[in-house]
Amino acid sequence: MSAPRVLIVASEGMPFVKTGGLADVVGALPKALKEAGVDAAVMMPKHSKIRREHQDELETVATTTFHLGWREKYLGIQTMEAGGIPYYFIDNEDYFSGAVYLGGDTENEQYLYFCKAVCEALSLIDFSPDILHLNDWHTGMIPLLVRTQYAERFEKNVRLLFTIHNIQFQGMMGFEVMKDMLNIPDFYNTPEFAEAGGCANMMKAALVFSDKISTVSPGYAHEIMNAYFGLGMEGILSARRHDVVGILNGIDTEEFDPGADPAILGHFTAANLTNKRLCKRALRDEFDLDIRLTTPIIGMVTRLTSQKGLDLVRYALEELLQEDVAFILLGSGDAAYQDFFHYIAAKYPARTGVYIGYDEVLAHRVYAGCDFLLMPSRFEPCGLSQMIAQRYGTLPIVRKTGGLVDTVEPYNKFTGEGTGFSFGTFNAHDMMAAVRLALSVYRDKAALRKLRKNAMLSDNSFKRSAEQYKALYKSMR
Ligand code: ADP
């Protein structure tokens, strides 16, 4: 049987638009699938950044209109190739000329439009998929539409895979909004279909109507079957447990390559780590830290939300700063956390560096220049930061949840094995114990060298994930 043709549909993706880990996955997966012999293409909104940066490279496939409830809406489909992968962009300036996520009801409307536009676009593009690989709630209404209103449009029975990257965001709204925009009959507003917790829910609809469901780590696949992590989706996920799989994400090992990364000052490999010191010195100077190079630097590159365990950091950081350490944060998000880090930076200028904002190039320098990466997440579907850090010989200190369990092998002081440090309970003192263990290993040069090597050599590439996706796609046909 020939390999299936797969259309990956998502709200964002590298190398075009990124606000978080979803974009990294949507960037790396098609490339790795191609290498594994799977014909993959990507469809996403034509966000304003794409309009600004790629307008001249885009070719128009079709322009048309369709009905979104009572509204007649424009649909442009444009295409270009990047890295040998065909990309299709859904163009409509009413929805995609501002932020990638407009927030609140407007965001629901933005992505209800996107779901229907994708269904319309499928018969207009020159790529006929066997599998639609849908990602997160922004694509959540596509399975219901494909199986109902669009069922007769497709000659072949397209199969539907829905991947949960983060179950915290579900696309919830009053049913009247969904009905008004997609003409969905009232009987879908029931717990059997699109209703959850008293409102219409795009992720719920996806979990009901998709053929298979995947999430981004085996650990998270297990966790989301219970209410604490499942956030209302645990019932449908438990009912469909035989259709749920966890496939660990990987990272783009070309984009994150300490041996060739143009963003960093000195290149290094697992066999020769000498230049990591240069990266550390450059990072120290960039953040104006007044420390010796022997002082360990703990970094964070993160969205500033409670998911990332920032309450533990807020609780314990001043205690941590009593030790001989420096701390660097690159992040943006909730104002309360931003304020806290501004306060810390003002109070401890010699040993803390804080950059509030989103900066991909700076992120590379932080990963390369730090000694440790702190990631005490409350929950973590997979997490990429800890894998990127490992690739740069920067040892992650993580909480044992979701994908962090699957990707960080905790240091074993008896064998010297491991790729990082971890703690279990969501508690600041437990986190501090893990940090202190990391700091003690830092002082043991041989142990540190070994852990760094292990971390750099661990296979976090997308190759492994792509093989698993390929097997899953094949099993769906
Ligand atoms: P999530 O997708 O939940 O935000 P992940 O760890 O899966 O978390 O992926 C986060 C990705 O976004 C990583 O590639 C990380 O380097 C990047 N990132 C997060 N915050 C920033 C920031 N402020 N600047 C640059 N890159 C960031």
Coordinates of C-alpha atoms and ligand atoms in Angstrom, one line a residue:
M1 CA 0.0 0.0 0.0
S2 CA 1.4 3.4 -0.9
A3 CA 2.0 5.9 1.8
P4 CA -1.1 8.1 2.5
R5 CA -1.3 11.7 1.4
V6 CA -1.7 14.0 4.4
L7 CA -3.0 17.5 4.7
I8 CA -2.0 19.1 8.0
V9 CA -4.4 21.8 9.1
A10 CA -3.5 24.3 11.8
S11 CA -3.9 27.9 12.9
E12 CA -0.1 28.6 12.9
G13 CA 3.1 27.0 11.7
M14 CA 6.7 27.6 11.1
P15 CA 8.4 28.9 8.9
F16 CA 5.6 31.4 8.6
V17 CA 3.9 32.3 11.9
K18 CA 4.6 31.1 15.4
T19 CA 3.1 32.0 18.8
G20 CA 4.0 28.7 20.5
G21 CA 4.9 25.1 20.3
L22 CA 2.1 24.2 17.9
A23 CA 3.9 26.2 15.2
D24 CA 7.2 24.3 15.8
V25 CA 5.3 21.0 15.3
V26 CA 3.5 22.1 12.2
G27 CA 6.9 23.2 10.8
A28 CA 8.8 20.1 11.6
L29 CA 6.3 17.4 11.0
P30 CA 5.8 17.7 7.2
K31 CA 9.5 17.8 6.6
A32 CA 10.1 14.7 8.7
L33 CA 7.1 13.0 7.0
K34 CA 8.5 13.8 3.6
E35 CA 11.8 12.1 4.6
A36 CA 9.8 9.1 5.8
G37 CA 8.1 8.9 2.4
V38 CA 4.8 10.5 3.3
D39 CA 3.4 13.1 0.9
A40 CA 2.3 16.0 3.2
A41 CA 1.0 19.5 2.7
V42 CA -0.1 22.2 5.1
M43 CA -3.1 24.5 5.2
M44 CA -3.3 27.5 7.5
P45 CA -4.8 31.0 7.6
K46 CA -3.0 33.7 5.7
H47 CA -2.1 35.8 8.7
S48 CA -0.9 39.4 8.2
K49 CA 2.8 38.4 8.7
I50 CA 2.5 36.0 5.7
R51 CA 0.9 38.8 3.7
R52 CA 3.8 41.2 4.6
E53 CA 6.6 38.8 4.1
H54 CA 5.6 36.4 1.3
Q55 CA 3.1 38.3 -0.9
D56 CA 5.3 38.1 -3.9
E57 CA 5.9 34.4 -3.7
L58 CA 2.2 33.4 -3.3
E59 CA 0.2 32.1 -6.2
T60 CA -3.5 32.3 -6.2
V61 CA -5.3 28.9 -6.5
A62 CA -8.9 30.2 -6.3
T63 CA -11.0 33.1 -5.2
T64 CA -14.6 32.5 -4.3
T65 CA -17.3 33.2 -1.7
F66 CA -19.3 30.9 0.5
H67 CA -22.1 31.3 3.1
L68 CA -21.2 31.4 6.7
G69 CA -24.8 31.3 8.0
W70 CA -26.5 34.4 6.5
R71 CA -23.2 36.1 5.6
E72 CA -21.5 35.8 2.2
K73 CA -17.8 35.6 2.9
Y74 CA -14.8 35.9 0.6
L75 CA -12.4 33.0 0.4
G76 CA -9.0 33.3 -1.3
I77 CA -6.7 30.3 -1.5
Q78 CA -3.1 30.9 -2.2
T79 CA -0.1 28.6 -2.3
M80 CA 3.6 28.5 -2.2
E81 CA 6.3 25.9 -1.5
A82 CA 8.8 26.0 1.3
G83 CA 11.4 23.4 2.0
G84 CA 9.7 21.2 -0.6
I85 CA 6.4 21.2 1.2
P86 CA 3.3 22.8 -0.4
Y87 CA 1.5 25.3 1.8
Y88 CA -2.1 26.5 1.2
F89 CA -3.2 29.7 2.8
I90 CA -6.8 30.7 3.6
D91 CA -7.1 34.3 2.8
N92 CA -9.7 36.6 4.2
E93 CA -8.7 40.0 5.6
D94 CA -11.8 40.3 7.8
Y95 CA -10.4 37.5 9.9
F96 CA -6.7 37.3 9.4
S97 CA -5.3 40.8 9.1
G98 CA -4.8 41.3 12.8
A99 CA -3.5 39.0 15.6
V100 CA -3.2 35.3 15.0
Y101 CA -5.7 34.9 17.9
L102 CA -8.1 37.8 18.3
G103 CA -9.4 36.6 21.6
G104 CA -12.9 35.9 23.0
D105 CA -15.9 35.8 20.7
T106 CA -14.0 37.3 17.8
E107 CA -11.5 34.5 18.0
N108 CA -14.3 31.9 17.9
E109 CA -15.8 33.6 14.8
Q110 CA -12.3 33.7 13.3
Y111 CA -11.8 30.0 13.5
L112 CA -15.4 29.0 12.8
Y113 CA -14.8 30.8 9.5
F114 CA -11.5 28.9 9.1
C115 CA -13.1 25.5 9.6
K116 CA -15.7 26.1 7.0
A117 CA -13.2 27.7 4.6
V118 CA -10.9 24.6 4.9
C119 CA -13.9 22.4 3.9
E120 CA -14.6 24.7 0.9
A121 CA -10.9 24.8 -0.1
L122 CA -10.5 21.0 -0.1
S123 CA -12.2 20.6 -3.4
L124 CA -10.4 23.6 -5.0
I125 CA -6.8 22.7 -4.3
D126 CA -4.7 20.3 -6.4
F127 CA -3.8 18.1 -3.4
S128 CA -6.3 15.4 -2.6
P129 CA -5.6 14.0 0.9
D130 CA -6.3 10.6 2.3
I131 CA -5.9 11.9 5.8
L132 CA -6.8 15.3 7.2
H133 CA -4.5 15.8 10.2
L134 CA -6.3 18.5 12.3
N135 CA -4.7 20.3 15.2
D136 CA -6.3 21.8 18.3
W137 CA -9.7 23.5 18.6
H138 CA -9.1 26.0 15.8
T139 CA -9.8 23.1 13.4
G140 CA -12.3 21.4 15.7
M141 CA -15.5 21.8 13.6
I142 CA -13.9 20.3 10.4
P143 CA -14.7 16.7 11.4
L144 CA -18.4 17.5 12.0
L145 CA -18.6 19.4 8.8
V146 CA -16.8 16.8 6.7
R147 CA -19.0 14.1 8.0
T148 CA -22.3 16.0 7.6
Q149 CA -22.7 19.0 5.4
Y150 CA -19.7 18.1 3.2
A151 CA -20.0 14.4 3.2
E152 CA -21.1 14.2 -0.4
R153 CA -18.4 16.5 -1.7
F154 CA -15.5 14.1 -1.4
E155 CA -15.1 11.2 -3.8
K156 CA -13.0 9.2 -1.5
N157 CA -13.5 8.7 2.2
V158 CA -11.1 11.1 3.8
R159 CA -10.0 10.0 7.2
L160 CA -9.7 12.4 10.1
L161 CA -7.0 12.6 12.8
F162 CA -7.4 15.2 15.5
T163 CA -4.3 16.1 17.6
I164 CA -4.6 17.7 20.9
H165 CA -1.7 20.0 21.6
N166 CA -3.3 21.7 24.6
I167 CA -6.6 20.7 26.0
Q168 CA -6.8 23.9 28.1
F169 CA -8.1 25.8 25.0
Q170 CA -11.3 24.3 23.6
G171 CA -13.1 26.9 21.6
M172 CA -16.2 27.4 23.8
M173 CA -19.2 29.5 22.9
G174 CA -22.9 29.7 23.1
F175 CA -24.5 27.2 20.7
E176 CA -26.4 30.0 19.0
V177 CA -23.0 31.4 17.7
M178 CA -22.0 28.0 16.2
K179 CA -25.5 27.5 14.8
D180 CA -25.6 31.0 13.4
M181 CA -22.3 30.7 11.6
L182 CA -22.3 27.0 10.5
N183 CA -26.0 26.2 10.2
I184 CA -25.7 23.3 12.6
P185 CA -29.0 21.7 13.7
D186 CA -30.0 22.0 17.4
F187 CA -29.7 18.3 18.1
Y188 CA -25.9 18.7 17.9
N189 CA -26.1 20.9 21.1
T190 CA -26.1 17.7 23.2
P191 CA -23.4 16.0 25.2
E192 CA -23.3 13.2 22.5
F193 CA -22.0 15.8 20.0
A194 CA -20.8 19.3 20.4
E195 CA -21.9 20.3 23.9
A196 CA -19.8 20.2 27.0
G197 CA -20.4 21.8 30.3
G198 CA -23.4 23.6 29.1
C199 CA -22.0 25.3 26.0
A200 CA -20.9 24.5 22.5
N201 CA -17.3 23.3 22.3
M202 CA -15.3 23.0 19.2
M203 CA -12.8 20.5 20.7
K204 CA -15.6 18.3 21.9
A205 CA -17.1 18.2 18.4
A206 CA -13.6 17.2 17.1
L207 CA -13.2 14.4 19.7
V208 CA -16.6 13.0 18.7
F209 CA -16.3 13.1 14.9
S210 CA -12.6 12.3 14.3
D211 CA -11.6 8.8 13.4
K212 CA -8.6 8.9 15.6
I213 CA -7.3 11.2 18.3
S214 CA -3.7 11.8 19.2
T215 CA -2.0 13.9 21.7
V216 CA 1.6 15.0 21.9
S217 CA 3.0 12.6 24.5
P218 CA 2.1 9.2 26.0
G219 CA 2.1 10.8 29.4
Y220 CA -0.5 13.4 28.5
A221 CA -2.6 10.9 26.6
H222 CA -2.9 9.1 29.9
E223 CA -3.4 12.2 32.0
I224 CA -6.2 13.7 30.0
M225 CA -8.5 10.8 30.7
N226 CA -9.0 12.1 34.2
A227 CA -10.8 15.3 35.2
Y228 CA -7.9 17.3 36.6
F229 CA -6.1 17.3 33.2
G230 CA -9.0 16.5 30.9
L231 CA -10.9 19.8 31.8
G232 CA -14.3 18.4 30.8
M233 CA -13.0 16.2 27.9
E234 CA -12.1 13.2 30.1
G235 CA -15.5 11.5 29.5
I236 CA -15.4 11.5 25.7
L237 CA -11.6 10.6 25.8
S238 CA -12.2 7.7 28.2
A239 CA -15.1 6.5 26.1
R240 CA -12.8 6.6 23.0
R241 CA -9.7 5.4 24.8
H242 CA -8.9 2.8 22.1
D243 CA -8.8 5.5 19.5
V244 CA -6.4 7.8 21.5
V245 CA -2.7 7.6 21.1
G246 CA 0.2 9.7 22.4
I247 CA 3.0 10.5 20.0
L248 CA 5.8 12.5 21.4
N249 CA 6.7 15.7 19.6
G250 CA 10.2 16.2 18.4
I251 CA 12.1 19.4 17.5
D252 CA 13.6 20.6 14.3
T253 CA 17.2 19.6 14.8
E254 CA 18.3 21.8 11.9
E255 CA 16.7 24.9 13.3
F256 CA 18.1 24.1 16.8
D257 CA 21.6 23.0 16.1
P258 CA 24.4 24.2 18.4
G259 CA 26.9 23.0 15.8
A260 CA 25.7 25.4 13.1
D261 CA 23.2 27.9 14.7
P262 CA 23.7 31.3 13.1
A263 CA 22.1 33.0 16.2
I264 CA 24.9 32.0 18.6
L265 CA 28.5 33.2 19.0
G266 CA 30.3 29.9 19.3
H267 CA 29.4 26.5 17.9
F268 CA 29.7 23.3 19.9
T269 CA 28.8 19.6 19.8
A270 CA 28.4 16.8 22.3
A271 CA 32.0 15.8 21.4
N272 CA 33.4 19.3 22.0
L273 CA 31.5 21.6 24.3
T274 CA 34.3 24.2 24.6
N275 CA 32.4 26.9 22.8
K276 CA 29.3 26.7 25.1
R277 CA 31.4 28.9 27.4
L278 CA 31.6 31.6 24.7
C279 CA 27.8 31.5 24.4
K280 CA 27.5 31.8 28.2
R281 CA 29.9 34.7 28.3
A282 CA 28.0 36.5 25.4
L283 CA 24.7 35.9 27.2
R284 CA 26.1 37.2 30.5
D285 CA 27.3 40.4 28.7
E286 CA 24.0 40.8 26.8
F287 CA 22.1 40.8 30.0
D288 CA 24.7 42.9 31.8
L289 CA 25.1 40.3 34.6
D290 CA 27.8 40.9 37.1
I291 CA 28.8 37.3 37.7
R292 CA 31.9 35.1 37.3
L293 CA 31.6 32.6 34.4
T294 CA 31.7 29.8 36.9
T295 CA 28.3 31.0 38.4
P296 CA 25.6 28.8 37.0
I297 CA 22.9 30.4 35.0
I298 CA 19.3 29.1 35.2
G299 CA 17.1 30.2 32.3
M300 CA 13.4 30.1 31.3
V301 CA 12.0 30.6 27.9
T302 CA 8.3 30.5 28.3
R303 CA 4.8 31.9 27.9
L304 CA 4.0 33.6 31.2
T305 CA 0.9 31.7 32.2
S306 CA 0.1 29.6 35.3
Q307 CA 0.4 26.4 33.2
K308 CA 4.1 26.9 33.2
G309 CA 4.5 26.7 37.0
L310 CA 5.3 30.3 37.4
D311 CA 3.6 30.4 40.8
L312 CA 6.3 28.2 42.1
V313 CA 8.9 30.4 40.6
R314 CA 7.3 33.5 42.1
Y315 CA 7.3 31.8 45.5
A316 CA 10.9 30.5 45.5
L317 CA 13.0 32.7 43.2
E318 CA 14.2 35.1 45.9
E319 CA 15.2 32.2 48.0
L320 CA 17.0 30.7 45.1
L321 CA 18.8 34.0 44.4
Q322 CA 20.5 33.7 47.9
E323 CA 22.7 31.0 46.3
D324 CA 25.5 31.6 43.9
V325 CA 23.3 31.6 40.7
A326 CA 22.1 33.9 38.0
F327 CA 18.6 33.8 36.5
I328 CA 17.5 34.8 33.0
L329 CA 13.9 34.9 31.8
L330 CA 12.7 35.4 28.3
G331 CA 8.9 35.4 28.2
S332 CA 5.7 37.2 27.7
G333 CA 2.1 36.8 28.9
D334 CA 0.1 37.5 32.1
A335 CA 0.7 41.0 33.5
A336 CA 1.0 39.7 37.1
Y337 CA 4.0 37.5 36.2
Q338 CA 5.6 40.3 34.1
D339 CA 5.4 42.6 37.0
F340 CA 7.0 40.1 39.3
F341 CA 9.9 39.6 36.9
H342 CA 10.3 43.3 36.5
Y343 CA 10.5 43.6 40.3
I344 CA 13.1 40.8 40.5
A345 CA 15.2 42.4 37.7
A346 CA 15.1 45.8 39.6
K347 CA 16.0 44.2 42.9
Y348 CA 18.7 41.9 41.8
P349 CA 20.2 43.6 38.7
A350 CA 23.6 41.9 38.9
R351 CA 22.2 38.4 38.9
T352 CA 19.0 38.5 37.0
G353 CA 18.2 39.2 33.3
V354 CA 14.6 39.7 32.2
Y355 CA 13.4 40.3 28.7
I356 CA 9.6 40.5 28.5
G357 CA 8.7 39.9 24.9
Y358 CA 8.8 37.3 22.2
D359 CA 12.2 36.9 20.4
E360 CA 13.0 33.7 18.6
V361 CA 16.7 34.6 18.0
L362 CA 17.3 35.6 21.6
A363 CA 15.7 32.3 22.6
H364 CA 18.5 30.5 20.8
R365 CA 21.1 32.5 22.7
V366 CA 19.4 31.8 26.0
Y367 CA 19.2 28.0 25.3
A368 CA 22.9 28.0 24.3
G369 CA 24.2 30.2 27.0
C370 CA 22.4 28.9 30.1
D371 CA 23.5 26.0 32.2
F372 CA 20.0 24.9 33.3
L373 CA 16.5 25.5 32.0
L374 CA 13.7 25.6 34.6
M375 CA 10.3 24.3 33.5
P376 CA 8.2 23.5 36.6
S377 CA 4.9 23.2 34.6
R378 CA 1.6 22.6 36.3
F379 CA 0.8 20.5 33.2
E380 CA 2.6 20.0 30.0
P381 CA 1.2 18.2 27.0
C382 CA 4.6 17.7 25.6
G383 CA 6.9 20.7 25.9
L384 CA 9.5 21.7 23.4
S385 CA 11.7 24.0 25.5
Q386 CA 13.1 21.1 27.5
M387 CA 14.1 19.3 24.3
I388 CA 15.6 22.3 22.8
A389 CA 17.6 23.0 26.0
Q390 CA 18.9 19.4 25.9
R391 CA 20.0 19.8 22.4
Y392 CA 22.2 22.8 23.6
G393 CA 23.6 20.9 26.5
T394 CA 21.5 23.0 28.9
L395 CA 20.1 20.7 31.5
P396 CA 16.3 20.9 32.1
I397 CA 14.9 21.0 35.7
V398 CA 11.3 20.0 35.2
R399 CA 8.2 18.9 37.0
K400 CA 7.2 15.3 36.3
T401 CA 4.1 15.9 34.3
G402 CA 2.9 15.0 30.7
G403 CA 5.6 15.1 28.1
L404 CA 8.2 16.2 30.6
V405 CA 8.1 12.7 32.1
D406 CA 8.6 11.2 28.6
T407 CA 11.5 13.4 27.6
V408 CA 13.7 14.1 30.6
E409 CA 15.5 11.3 32.2
P410 CA 16.1 12.3 35.8
Y411 CA 19.7 12.3 37.1
N412 CA 20.6 9.1 38.9
K413 CA 23.3 9.8 41.3
F414 CA 24.3 6.1 41.6
T415 CA 24.8 5.5 37.9
G416 CA 25.5 9.1 36.8
E417 CA 22.9 8.6 34.0
G418 CA 20.2 11.2 33.1
T419 CA 19.5 14.2 30.9
G420 CA 18.1 16.6 33.6
F421 CA 16.4 16.9 36.9
S422 CA 12.8 16.5 38.0
F423 CA 10.4 16.7 40.9
G424 CA 6.9 15.4 41.4
T425 CA 4.6 17.4 43.6
F426 CA 3.6 20.9 42.5
N427 CA 5.3 22.5 45.4
A428 CA 8.0 25.2 45.6
H429 CA 10.2 23.4 48.1
D430 CA 10.2 20.2 46.0
M431 CA 11.2 22.4 43.0
M432 CA 14.0 23.9 45.1
A433 CA 15.2 20.5 46.1
A434 CA 15.6 19.6 42.4
V435 CA 17.3 22.9 41.7
R436 CA 19.7 22.3 44.6
L437 CA 20.5 18.9 43.3
A438 CA 21.2 20.4 39.9
L439 CA 23.5 23.0 41.5
S440 CA 25.4 20.3 43.3
V441 CA 26.0 18.4 40.1
Y442 CA 27.1 21.6 38.5
R443 CA 30.0 21.7 40.9
D444 CA 31.0 18.2 40.0
K445 CA 32.7 18.8 36.6
A446 CA 32.8 15.1 35.5
A447 CA 29.2 14.5 36.4
L448 CA 28.1 17.7 34.6
R449 CA 30.0 16.8 31.5
K450 CA 28.4 13.4 31.3
L451 CA 24.9 14.8 31.8
R452 CA 25.4 17.4 29.2
K453 CA 26.6 14.8 26.7
N454 CA 23.7 12.5 27.5
A455 CA 21.3 15.4 27.0
M456 CA 22.8 16.5 23.7
L457 CA 22.8 12.9 22.4
S458 CA 19.2 12.1 23.3
D459 CA 17.1 11.7 20.3
N460 CA 14.6 14.5 20.3
S461 CA 14.3 14.7 16.5
F462 CA 11.1 14.6 14.6
K463 CA 12.2 11.6 12.7
R464 CA 11.1 9.3 15.5
S465 CA 7.7 11.1 15.7
A466 CA 7.2 11.0 12.0
E467 CA 7.6 7.2 11.8
Q468 CA 4.9 6.9 14.5
Y469 CA 2.6 9.3 12.7
K470 CA 3.2 7.4 9.4
A471 CA 2.2 4.1 11.1
L472 CA -0.9 5.8 12.6
Y473 CA -2.0 7.2 9.2
K474 CA -1.5 3.8 7.6
S475 CA -3.6 2.2 10.3
M476 CA -6.5 4.6 9.6
R477 CA -6.9 3.8 5.9
Ligands
ADP1 P1 3.9 26.0 24.7 O1 3.6 25.6 23.3 O2 3.0 25.5 25.7 O3 4.1 27.5 24.8 P2 6.4 24.5 24.3 O4 7.5 24.3 25.3 O5 5.8 23.3 23.7 O6 5.3 25.4 25.1 O7 6.9 25.4 23.1 C1 7.3 26.7 23.3 C2 8.1 27.2 22.1 O8 8.0 28.6 22.1 C3 9.5 26.9 22.2 O9 10.1 26.8 20.9 C4 10.1 28.1 23.0 O10 11.4 28.3 22.7 C5 9.2 29.2 22.3 N1 9.0 30.4 23.1 C6 8.3 30.5 24.2 N2 8.3 31.8 24.7 C7 9.2 32.5 23.9 C8 9.6 33.8 23.9 N3 9.2 34.7 24.8 N4 10.5 34.2 22.9 C9 10.9 33.3 22.0 N5 10.5 32.0 22.0 C10 9.6 31.6 22.9

